[in-house]
Coordinates of C-alpha atoms in Angstrom, one line a residue:
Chain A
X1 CA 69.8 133.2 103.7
X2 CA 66.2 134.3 102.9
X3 CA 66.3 134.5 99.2
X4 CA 63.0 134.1 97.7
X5 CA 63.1 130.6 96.2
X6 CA 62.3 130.3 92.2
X7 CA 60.1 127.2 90.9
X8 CA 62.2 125.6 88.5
X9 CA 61.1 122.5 86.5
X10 CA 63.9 119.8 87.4
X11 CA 65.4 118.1 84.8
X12 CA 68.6 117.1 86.4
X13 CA 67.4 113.4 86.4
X14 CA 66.1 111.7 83.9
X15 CA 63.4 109.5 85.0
X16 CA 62.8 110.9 88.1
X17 CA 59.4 112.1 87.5
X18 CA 58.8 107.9 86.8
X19 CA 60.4 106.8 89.7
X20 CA 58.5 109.3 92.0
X21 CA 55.6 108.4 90.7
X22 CA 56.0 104.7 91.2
X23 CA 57.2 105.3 94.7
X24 CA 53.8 107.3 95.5
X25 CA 51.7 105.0 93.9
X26 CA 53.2 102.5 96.3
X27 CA 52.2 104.0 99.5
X28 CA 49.2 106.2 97.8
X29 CA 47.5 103.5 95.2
X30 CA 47.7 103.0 91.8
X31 CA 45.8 105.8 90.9
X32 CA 47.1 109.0 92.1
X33 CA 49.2 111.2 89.7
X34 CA 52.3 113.3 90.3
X35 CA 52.2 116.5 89.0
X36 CA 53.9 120.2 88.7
X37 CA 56.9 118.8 90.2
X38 CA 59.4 121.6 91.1
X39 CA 62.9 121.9 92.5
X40 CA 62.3 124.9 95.3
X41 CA 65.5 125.2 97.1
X42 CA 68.8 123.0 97.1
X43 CA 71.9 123.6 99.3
X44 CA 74.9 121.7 100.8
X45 CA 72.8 119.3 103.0
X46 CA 69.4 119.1 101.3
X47 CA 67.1 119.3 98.6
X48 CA 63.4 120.3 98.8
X49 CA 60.9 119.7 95.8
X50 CA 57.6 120.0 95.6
X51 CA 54.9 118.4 93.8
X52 CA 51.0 118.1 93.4
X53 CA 49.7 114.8 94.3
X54 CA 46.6 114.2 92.6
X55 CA 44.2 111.4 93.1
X56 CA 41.1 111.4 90.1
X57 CA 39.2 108.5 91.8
X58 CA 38.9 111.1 94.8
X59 CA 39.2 114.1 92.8
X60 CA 41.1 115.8 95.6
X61 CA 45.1 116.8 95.1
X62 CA 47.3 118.0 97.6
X63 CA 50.7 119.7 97.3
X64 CA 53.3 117.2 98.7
X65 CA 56.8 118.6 99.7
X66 CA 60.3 115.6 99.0
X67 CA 63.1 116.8 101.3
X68 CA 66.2 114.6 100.4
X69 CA 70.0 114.6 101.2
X70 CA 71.9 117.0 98.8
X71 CA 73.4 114.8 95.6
X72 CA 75.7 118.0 95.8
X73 CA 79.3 117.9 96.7
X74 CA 80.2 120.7 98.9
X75 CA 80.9 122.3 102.6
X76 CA 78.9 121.7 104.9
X77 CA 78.9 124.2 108.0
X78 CA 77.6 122.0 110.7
X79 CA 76.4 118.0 110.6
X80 CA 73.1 117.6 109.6
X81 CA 71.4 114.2 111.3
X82 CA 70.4 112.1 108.6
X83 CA 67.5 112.6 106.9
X84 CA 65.5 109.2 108.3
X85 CA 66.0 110.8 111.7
X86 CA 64.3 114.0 110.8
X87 CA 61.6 112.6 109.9
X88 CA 60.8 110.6 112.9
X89 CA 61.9 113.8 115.1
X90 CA 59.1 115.6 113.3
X91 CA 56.4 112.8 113.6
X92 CA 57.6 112.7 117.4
X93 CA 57.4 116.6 117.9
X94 CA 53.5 116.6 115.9
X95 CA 52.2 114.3 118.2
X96 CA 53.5 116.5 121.5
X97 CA 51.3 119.8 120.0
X98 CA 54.6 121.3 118.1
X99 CA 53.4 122.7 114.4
X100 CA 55.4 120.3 112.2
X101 CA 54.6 119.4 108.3
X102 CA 53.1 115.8 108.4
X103 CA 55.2 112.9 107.3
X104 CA 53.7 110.8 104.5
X105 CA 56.9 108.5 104.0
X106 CA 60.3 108.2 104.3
X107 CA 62.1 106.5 101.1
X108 CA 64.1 103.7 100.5
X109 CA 66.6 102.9 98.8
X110 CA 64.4 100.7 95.7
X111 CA 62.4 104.1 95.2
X112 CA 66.2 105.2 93.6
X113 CA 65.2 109.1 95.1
X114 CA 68.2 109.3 97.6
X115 CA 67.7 109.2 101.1
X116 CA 64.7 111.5 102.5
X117 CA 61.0 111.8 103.0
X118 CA 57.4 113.5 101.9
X119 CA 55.4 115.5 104.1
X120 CA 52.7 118.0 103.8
X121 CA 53.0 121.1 102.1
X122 CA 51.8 123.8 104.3
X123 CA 50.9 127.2 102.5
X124 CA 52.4 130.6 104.3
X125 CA 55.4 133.2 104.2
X126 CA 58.7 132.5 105.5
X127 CA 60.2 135.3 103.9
X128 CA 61.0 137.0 107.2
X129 CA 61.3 141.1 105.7
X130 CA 57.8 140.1 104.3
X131 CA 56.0 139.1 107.7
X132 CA 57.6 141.5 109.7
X133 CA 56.8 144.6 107.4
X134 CA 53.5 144.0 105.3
X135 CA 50.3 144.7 107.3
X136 CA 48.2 141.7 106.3
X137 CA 50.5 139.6 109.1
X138 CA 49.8 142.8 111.8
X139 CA 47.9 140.2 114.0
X140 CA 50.7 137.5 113.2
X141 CA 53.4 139.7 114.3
X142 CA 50.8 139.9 117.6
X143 CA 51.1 136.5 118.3
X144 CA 54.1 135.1 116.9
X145 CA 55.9 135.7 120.7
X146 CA 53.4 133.6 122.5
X147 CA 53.8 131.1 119.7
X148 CA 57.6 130.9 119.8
X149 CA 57.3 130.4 123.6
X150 CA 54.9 127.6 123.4
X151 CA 56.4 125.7 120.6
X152 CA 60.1 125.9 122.3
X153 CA 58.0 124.8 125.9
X154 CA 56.6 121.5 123.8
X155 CA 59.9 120.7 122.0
X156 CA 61.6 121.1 125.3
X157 CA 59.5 118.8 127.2
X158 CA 61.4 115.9 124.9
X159 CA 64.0 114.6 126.7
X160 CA 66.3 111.9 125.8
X161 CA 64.8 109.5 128.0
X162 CA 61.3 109.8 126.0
X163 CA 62.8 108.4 122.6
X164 CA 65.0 105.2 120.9
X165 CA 66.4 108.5 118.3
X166 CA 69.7 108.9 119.0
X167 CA 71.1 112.6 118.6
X168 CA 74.5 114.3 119.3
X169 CA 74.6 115.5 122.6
X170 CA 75.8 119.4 122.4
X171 CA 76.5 121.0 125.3
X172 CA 77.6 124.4 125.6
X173 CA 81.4 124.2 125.5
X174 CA 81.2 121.1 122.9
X175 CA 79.8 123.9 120.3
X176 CA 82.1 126.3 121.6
X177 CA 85.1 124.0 120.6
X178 CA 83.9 122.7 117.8
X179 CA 83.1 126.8 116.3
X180 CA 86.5 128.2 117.6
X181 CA 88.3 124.8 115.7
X182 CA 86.2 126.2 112.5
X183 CA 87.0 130.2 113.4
X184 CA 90.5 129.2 113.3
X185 CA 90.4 127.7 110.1
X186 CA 89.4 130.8 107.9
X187 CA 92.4 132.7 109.1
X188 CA 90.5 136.2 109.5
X189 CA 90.8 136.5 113.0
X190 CA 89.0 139.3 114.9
X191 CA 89.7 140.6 118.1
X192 CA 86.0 141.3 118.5
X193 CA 85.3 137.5 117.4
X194 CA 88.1 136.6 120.3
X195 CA 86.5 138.8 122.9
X196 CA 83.4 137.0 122.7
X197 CA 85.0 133.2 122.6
X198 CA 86.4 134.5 126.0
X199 CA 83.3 135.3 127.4
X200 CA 81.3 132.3 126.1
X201 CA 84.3 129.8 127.8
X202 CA 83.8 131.8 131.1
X203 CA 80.9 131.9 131.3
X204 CA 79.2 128.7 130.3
X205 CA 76.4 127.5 131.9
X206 CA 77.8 124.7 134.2
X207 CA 74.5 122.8 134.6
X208 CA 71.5 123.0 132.6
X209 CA 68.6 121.0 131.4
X210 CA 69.4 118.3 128.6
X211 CA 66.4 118.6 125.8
X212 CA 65.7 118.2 123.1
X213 CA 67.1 121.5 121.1
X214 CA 65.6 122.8 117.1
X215 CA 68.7 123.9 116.9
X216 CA 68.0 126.8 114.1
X217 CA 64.5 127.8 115.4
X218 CA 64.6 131.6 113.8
X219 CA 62.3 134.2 111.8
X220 CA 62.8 132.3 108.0
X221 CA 62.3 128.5 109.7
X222 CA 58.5 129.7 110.5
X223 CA 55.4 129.1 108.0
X224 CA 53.3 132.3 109.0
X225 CA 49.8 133.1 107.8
X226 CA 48.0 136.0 109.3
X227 CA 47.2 134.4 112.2
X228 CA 50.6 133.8 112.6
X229 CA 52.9 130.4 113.0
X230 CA 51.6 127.5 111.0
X231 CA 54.5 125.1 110.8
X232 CA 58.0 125.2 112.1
X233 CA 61.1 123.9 109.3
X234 CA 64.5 123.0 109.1
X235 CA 64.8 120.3 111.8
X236 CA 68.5 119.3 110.9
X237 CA 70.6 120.4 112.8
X238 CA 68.3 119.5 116.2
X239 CA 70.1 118.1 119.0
X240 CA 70.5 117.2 123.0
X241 CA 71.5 119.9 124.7
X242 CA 70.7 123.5 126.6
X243 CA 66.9 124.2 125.7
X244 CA 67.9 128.2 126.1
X245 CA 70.1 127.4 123.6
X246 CA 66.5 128.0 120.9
X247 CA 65.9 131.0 123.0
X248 CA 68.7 133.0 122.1
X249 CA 69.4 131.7 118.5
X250 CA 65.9 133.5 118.1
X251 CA 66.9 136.1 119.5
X252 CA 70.3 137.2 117.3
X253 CA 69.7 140.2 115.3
X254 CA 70.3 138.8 111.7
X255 CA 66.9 137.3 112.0
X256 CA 65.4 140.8 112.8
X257 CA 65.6 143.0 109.6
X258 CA 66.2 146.3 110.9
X259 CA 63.7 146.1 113.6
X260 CA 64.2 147.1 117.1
X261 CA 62.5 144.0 118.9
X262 CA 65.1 141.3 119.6
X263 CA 63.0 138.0 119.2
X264 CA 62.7 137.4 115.7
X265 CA 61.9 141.3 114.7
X266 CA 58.3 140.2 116.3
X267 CA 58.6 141.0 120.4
X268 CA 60.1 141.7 123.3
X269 CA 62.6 139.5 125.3
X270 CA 60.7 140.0 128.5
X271 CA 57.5 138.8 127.0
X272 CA 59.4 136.2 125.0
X273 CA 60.5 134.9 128.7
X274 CA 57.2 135.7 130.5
X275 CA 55.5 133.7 127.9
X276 CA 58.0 130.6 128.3
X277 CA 57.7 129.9 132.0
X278 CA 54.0 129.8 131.5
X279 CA 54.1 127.3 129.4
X280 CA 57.0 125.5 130.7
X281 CA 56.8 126.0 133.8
X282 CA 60.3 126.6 134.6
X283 CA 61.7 130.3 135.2
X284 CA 64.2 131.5 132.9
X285 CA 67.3 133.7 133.9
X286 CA 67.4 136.6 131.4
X287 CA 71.2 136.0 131.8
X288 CA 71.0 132.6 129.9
X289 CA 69.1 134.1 127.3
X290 CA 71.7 137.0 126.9
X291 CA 74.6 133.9 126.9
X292 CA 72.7 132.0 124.5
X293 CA 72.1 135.5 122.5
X294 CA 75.4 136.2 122.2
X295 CA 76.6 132.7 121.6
X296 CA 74.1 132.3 118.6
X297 CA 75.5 135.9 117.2
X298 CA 78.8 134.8 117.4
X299 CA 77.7 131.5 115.3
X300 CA 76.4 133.4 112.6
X301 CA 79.7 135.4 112.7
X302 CA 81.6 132.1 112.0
X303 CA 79.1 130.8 109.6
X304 CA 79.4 134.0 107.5
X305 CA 83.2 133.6 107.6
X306 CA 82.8 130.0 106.8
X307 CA 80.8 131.3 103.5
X308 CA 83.0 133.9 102.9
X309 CA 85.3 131.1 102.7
X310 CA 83.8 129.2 100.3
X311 CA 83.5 132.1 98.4
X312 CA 87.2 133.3 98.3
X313 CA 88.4 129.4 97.6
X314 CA 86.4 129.3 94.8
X315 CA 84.2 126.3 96.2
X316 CA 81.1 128.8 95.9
X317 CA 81.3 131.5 93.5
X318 CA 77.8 132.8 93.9
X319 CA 76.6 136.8 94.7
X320 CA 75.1 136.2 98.0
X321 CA 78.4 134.7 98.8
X322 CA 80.4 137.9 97.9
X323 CA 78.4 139.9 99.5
X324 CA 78.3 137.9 103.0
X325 CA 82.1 138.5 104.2
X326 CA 81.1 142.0 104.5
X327 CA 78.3 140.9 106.9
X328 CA 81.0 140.5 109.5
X329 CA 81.6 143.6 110.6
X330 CA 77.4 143.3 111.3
X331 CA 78.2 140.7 113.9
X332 CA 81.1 142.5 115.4
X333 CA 79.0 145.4 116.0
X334 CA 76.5 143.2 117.2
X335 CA 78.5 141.2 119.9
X336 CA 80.2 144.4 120.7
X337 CA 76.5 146.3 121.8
X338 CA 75.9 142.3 123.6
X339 CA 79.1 142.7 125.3
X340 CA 78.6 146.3 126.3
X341 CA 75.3 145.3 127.9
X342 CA 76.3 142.2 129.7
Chain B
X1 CA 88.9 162.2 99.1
X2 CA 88.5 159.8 96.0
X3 CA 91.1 160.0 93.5
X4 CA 90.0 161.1 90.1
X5 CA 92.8 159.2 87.7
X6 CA 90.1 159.7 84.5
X7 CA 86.5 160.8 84.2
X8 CA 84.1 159.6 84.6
X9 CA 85.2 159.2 88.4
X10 CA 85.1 155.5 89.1
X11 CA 82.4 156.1 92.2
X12 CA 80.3 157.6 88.9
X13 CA 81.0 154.5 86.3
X14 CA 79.4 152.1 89.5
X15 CA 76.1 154.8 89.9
X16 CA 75.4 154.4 86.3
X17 CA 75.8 150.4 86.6
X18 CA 73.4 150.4 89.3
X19 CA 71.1 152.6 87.7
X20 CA 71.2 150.4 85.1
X21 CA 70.5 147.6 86.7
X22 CA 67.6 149.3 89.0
X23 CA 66.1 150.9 86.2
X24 CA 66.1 148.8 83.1
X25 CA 66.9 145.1 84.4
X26 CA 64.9 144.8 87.9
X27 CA 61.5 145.7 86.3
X28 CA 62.1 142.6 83.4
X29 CA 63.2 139.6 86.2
X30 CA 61.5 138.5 89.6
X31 CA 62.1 135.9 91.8
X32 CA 65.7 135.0 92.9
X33 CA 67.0 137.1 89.6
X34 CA 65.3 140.2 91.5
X35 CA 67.0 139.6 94.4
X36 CA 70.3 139.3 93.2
X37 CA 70.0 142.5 91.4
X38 CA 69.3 144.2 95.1
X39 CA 72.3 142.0 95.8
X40 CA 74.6 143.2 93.2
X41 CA 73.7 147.3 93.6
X42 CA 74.3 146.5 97.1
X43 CA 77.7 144.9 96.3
X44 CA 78.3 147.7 93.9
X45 CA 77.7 151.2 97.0
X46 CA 79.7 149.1 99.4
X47 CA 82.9 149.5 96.2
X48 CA 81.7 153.1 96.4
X49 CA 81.8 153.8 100.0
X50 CA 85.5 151.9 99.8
X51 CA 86.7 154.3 97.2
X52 CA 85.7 157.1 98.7
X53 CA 86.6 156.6 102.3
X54 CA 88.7 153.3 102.3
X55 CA 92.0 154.4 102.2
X56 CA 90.8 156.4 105.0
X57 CA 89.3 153.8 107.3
X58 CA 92.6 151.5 106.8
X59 CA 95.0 154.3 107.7
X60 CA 93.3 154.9 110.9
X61 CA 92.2 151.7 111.9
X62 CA 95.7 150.8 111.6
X63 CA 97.1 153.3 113.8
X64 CA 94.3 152.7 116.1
X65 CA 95.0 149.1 116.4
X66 CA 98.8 149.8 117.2
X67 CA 97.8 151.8 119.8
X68 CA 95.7 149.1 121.3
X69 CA 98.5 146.8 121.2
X70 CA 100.9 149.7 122.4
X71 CA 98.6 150.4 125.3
X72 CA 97.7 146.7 125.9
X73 CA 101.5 145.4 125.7
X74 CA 104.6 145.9 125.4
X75 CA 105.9 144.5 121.8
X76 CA 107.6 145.7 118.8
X77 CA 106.6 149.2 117.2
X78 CA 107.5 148.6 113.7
X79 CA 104.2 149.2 110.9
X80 CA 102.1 146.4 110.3
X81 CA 99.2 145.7 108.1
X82 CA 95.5 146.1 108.8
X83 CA 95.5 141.8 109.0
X84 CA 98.8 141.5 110.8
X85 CA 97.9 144.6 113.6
X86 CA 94.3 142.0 113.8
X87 CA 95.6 138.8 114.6
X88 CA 98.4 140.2 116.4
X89 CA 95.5 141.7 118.8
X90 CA 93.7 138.2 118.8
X91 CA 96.6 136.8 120.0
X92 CA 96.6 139.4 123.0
X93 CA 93.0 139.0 123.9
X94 CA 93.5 134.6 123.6
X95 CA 96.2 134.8 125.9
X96 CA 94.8 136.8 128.4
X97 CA 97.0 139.3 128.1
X98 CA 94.7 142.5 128.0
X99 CA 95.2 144.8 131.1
X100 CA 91.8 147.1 130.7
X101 CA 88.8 145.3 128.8
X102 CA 86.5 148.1 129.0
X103 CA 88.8 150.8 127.3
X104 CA 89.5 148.0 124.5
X105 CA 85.9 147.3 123.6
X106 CA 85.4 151.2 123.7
X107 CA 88.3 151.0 120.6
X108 CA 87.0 147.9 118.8
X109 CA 83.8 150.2 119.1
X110 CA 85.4 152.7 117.0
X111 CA 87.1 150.5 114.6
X112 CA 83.5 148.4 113.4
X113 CA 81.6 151.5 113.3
X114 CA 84.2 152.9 110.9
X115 CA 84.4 149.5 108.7
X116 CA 80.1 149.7 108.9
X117 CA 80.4 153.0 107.3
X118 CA 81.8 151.2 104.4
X119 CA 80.0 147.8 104.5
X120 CA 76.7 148.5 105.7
X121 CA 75.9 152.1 107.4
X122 CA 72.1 151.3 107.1
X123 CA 72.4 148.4 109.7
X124 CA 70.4 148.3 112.8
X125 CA 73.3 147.3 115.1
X126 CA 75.5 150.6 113.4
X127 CA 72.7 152.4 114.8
X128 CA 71.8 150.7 117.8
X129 CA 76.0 151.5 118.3
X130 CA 75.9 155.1 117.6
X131 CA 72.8 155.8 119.8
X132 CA 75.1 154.4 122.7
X133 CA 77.8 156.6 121.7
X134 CA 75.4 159.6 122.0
X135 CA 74.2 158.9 125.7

């Protein structure tokens, strides 16, 4: 979803101004004030707010963003890893080069905030229509393909053996299980849909690299500015597994907004891969990408049905919820042109 | 053909709502107000394409989908529903039971560019699809 996110003053708990003021005076000093505090997004598996930390004795303020579990009660489409653990996956990724938000602290449980953690607020689009139409991001939309490739290299050069964090372990054909158990849930089966689980099962890589994986590293997860990426988001549903796996979630043409380039709306496969093995050093089969491509495409075809779901049992009653079942037959046209080329 | 059973023609009562919406709402909200209004007149054309051409697209994506199954299988003849004829085909294509792949993606072709038409014939991939056709 890329809906352009309101700032509404949060009231929904009394006191919490107080207690978020207390808990950043305890790691800031006595003196800074919180300020402007704003709810900017909430879903099924987290909340973002964001606040202006100001500090009079300096005189500087900063804009601090709280990411915490979801108070919510709803579906969830896939496990999220706990907030604690995103945190220190981003603190691991900034200090190998990758363009994360810095973490200022994770809370406990006295700070009564839920479970979750501060970081840096860094300024820039993410509305993906906006970066990859308006001109001031012309020399964004330049280097955004080079960028992609070098911040998937660095996170990829984490492997399991490099860190105490544990993290599911997602091969391939675990996912693929794991989406056709959902598929078969929602009872609107497609033979397009089925065409494409029996292509994924046959054809799953049988060995690959086990890395570290973003997991939803796609145009909308990106802070551009118009030099282009600034800060990658949304590290919760990162994972062991197939590095390509990043690769070809970027790739999926949901993420590309009626343009005709595949990675992101921004550039060119070939240059996408070109750009990887330089800074990876490892060649990439155009092959995996196109597995991973059409694996991703098919995920966003089961996570529309699974909102379409929530939509028709009444759990979510919202617009963007009607209007996503009908985004279906978008993904069966878009495995179908996959599977054609394949 | 849409069916007129009053006037204003139904397709007509959803253009004035989304001229409504377009011309005296949108300019008076921003934010995520604005873009559900782009959300609901979306909502309300895709109604208006299934008025006008629904019937349409279920009566011969129906009869295309038996003669998948036909051609695919041998298996009872009798009329089925557009969801029964799809899962029916699902279960074809899980058990391996599909004799030429090619010639079946060729129909499913047909079949989502059809539904598009209703949903979303602005879509890259409808497109991308129908430039395919062409060569």
């Amino acid at each position: 979803m890329n809906a352009p996110t309101d700032t509404l003053i949060d009231n929904s708990l009394s006191g919490y101004l107080e207690r978020l003021q207390t808990c950043c005076r305890k790691h800031f000093g006595s003196q800074v004030e919180v300020q402007n505090l704003s709810k900017l997004s909430g879903g099924a598996s987290a909340e973002t707010r964001r606040f202006i930390l100001s500090d009079p004795n300096k005189r500087s303020s900063s804009a601090v963003i709280l990411r915490t579990s979801s108070i919510q009660q709803g579906a969830e489409f896939s496990t999220s890893i706990s907030k604690d653990c995103e945190a220190q996956i981003q603190k691991l990724c900034r200090s190998k080069g990758v363009p994360v938000p810095e973490i200022y602290f994770c809370l406990e449980e006295d700070d009564q905030l839920g479970e979750g953690y501060a970081m840096s607020c860094v300024e820039g689009e993410t509305i993906p229509p906006k970066i990859l139409r308006k001109d001031q991001y012309a020399t964004a939309r330049e280097n955004m393909t080079d960028q992609c490739a070098q911040i998937l290299a660095n996170i990829h050069k984490i492997k399991p053996n490099d860190t105490t964090i544990s993290l599911e372990d997602q091969s391939p054909l675990i996912q693929l299980e794991k989406l056709e158990q959902l598929y078969r849930q929602y009872n609107q089966l497609s033979p397009i849909f089925e065409l494409a689980f029996k292509f994924l099962y046959k054809n799953a890589p049988k060995k690959h690299e086990i890395t570290l994986v973003h997991g939803d590293f796609r145009n909308g997860n990106l802070v551009v500015n118009e030099q282009g990426i600034k800060s990658v988001l949304d590290w919760e549903l990162c994972h062991w597994g197939d590095p390509i796996e990043d690769l070809g979630w970027l790739c999926v043409n949901a993420w590309c907004f009626g343009s005709e380039l595949p990675v992101g709306g921004f550039g060119s496969m070939d240059a996408l891969l070109e750009r990887y093995s330089y800074y990876s050093g490892q060649q990439v089969d155009l092959e995996q990408v196109k597995y991973w491509q059409l694996f991703g495409t098919l995920r966003w075809g089961i996570i529309c049905l699974f909102q379409l779901n929530c939509f028709l049992t009444g759990l979510n009653r919202s617009l963007e919820l009607a209007a996503i079942g009908r985004r279906v037959s978008e993904v069966e046209i878009d495995l179908i042109n996959l599977m054609e080329a394949l | 053909m849409s069916r007129t059973l009053s006037n204003p023609p139904s397709v007509e009562l959803l253009s004035a709502v989304s001229t409504f919406l377009i011309n005296d709402i949108a300019p008076q909200v921003n934010g995520q107000s604005a873009f559900h209004i782009k959300v609901a007149c979306n909502i309300l054309n895709i109604v208006a394409r299934e008025i006008e051409n629904g019937a349409d697209l279920n009566e011969s994506v129906c009869e295309a989908l038996s003669n998948i199954l036909s051609d695919q299988k041998t298996g009872s003849d009798e009329a089925q529903d557009l969801q029964s004829l799809k899962a029916e085909l699902s279960e074809v294509i899980k058990n391996d039971q599909i004799k030429n792949n090619a010639e079946l993606l060729d129909a499913l072709k047909m079949l989502t560019l059809k539904q598009l038409a209703i949903d979303n014939p602005k879509y890259s991939g409808y497109h991308q699809a129908l430039k395919s056709n062409e060569r």
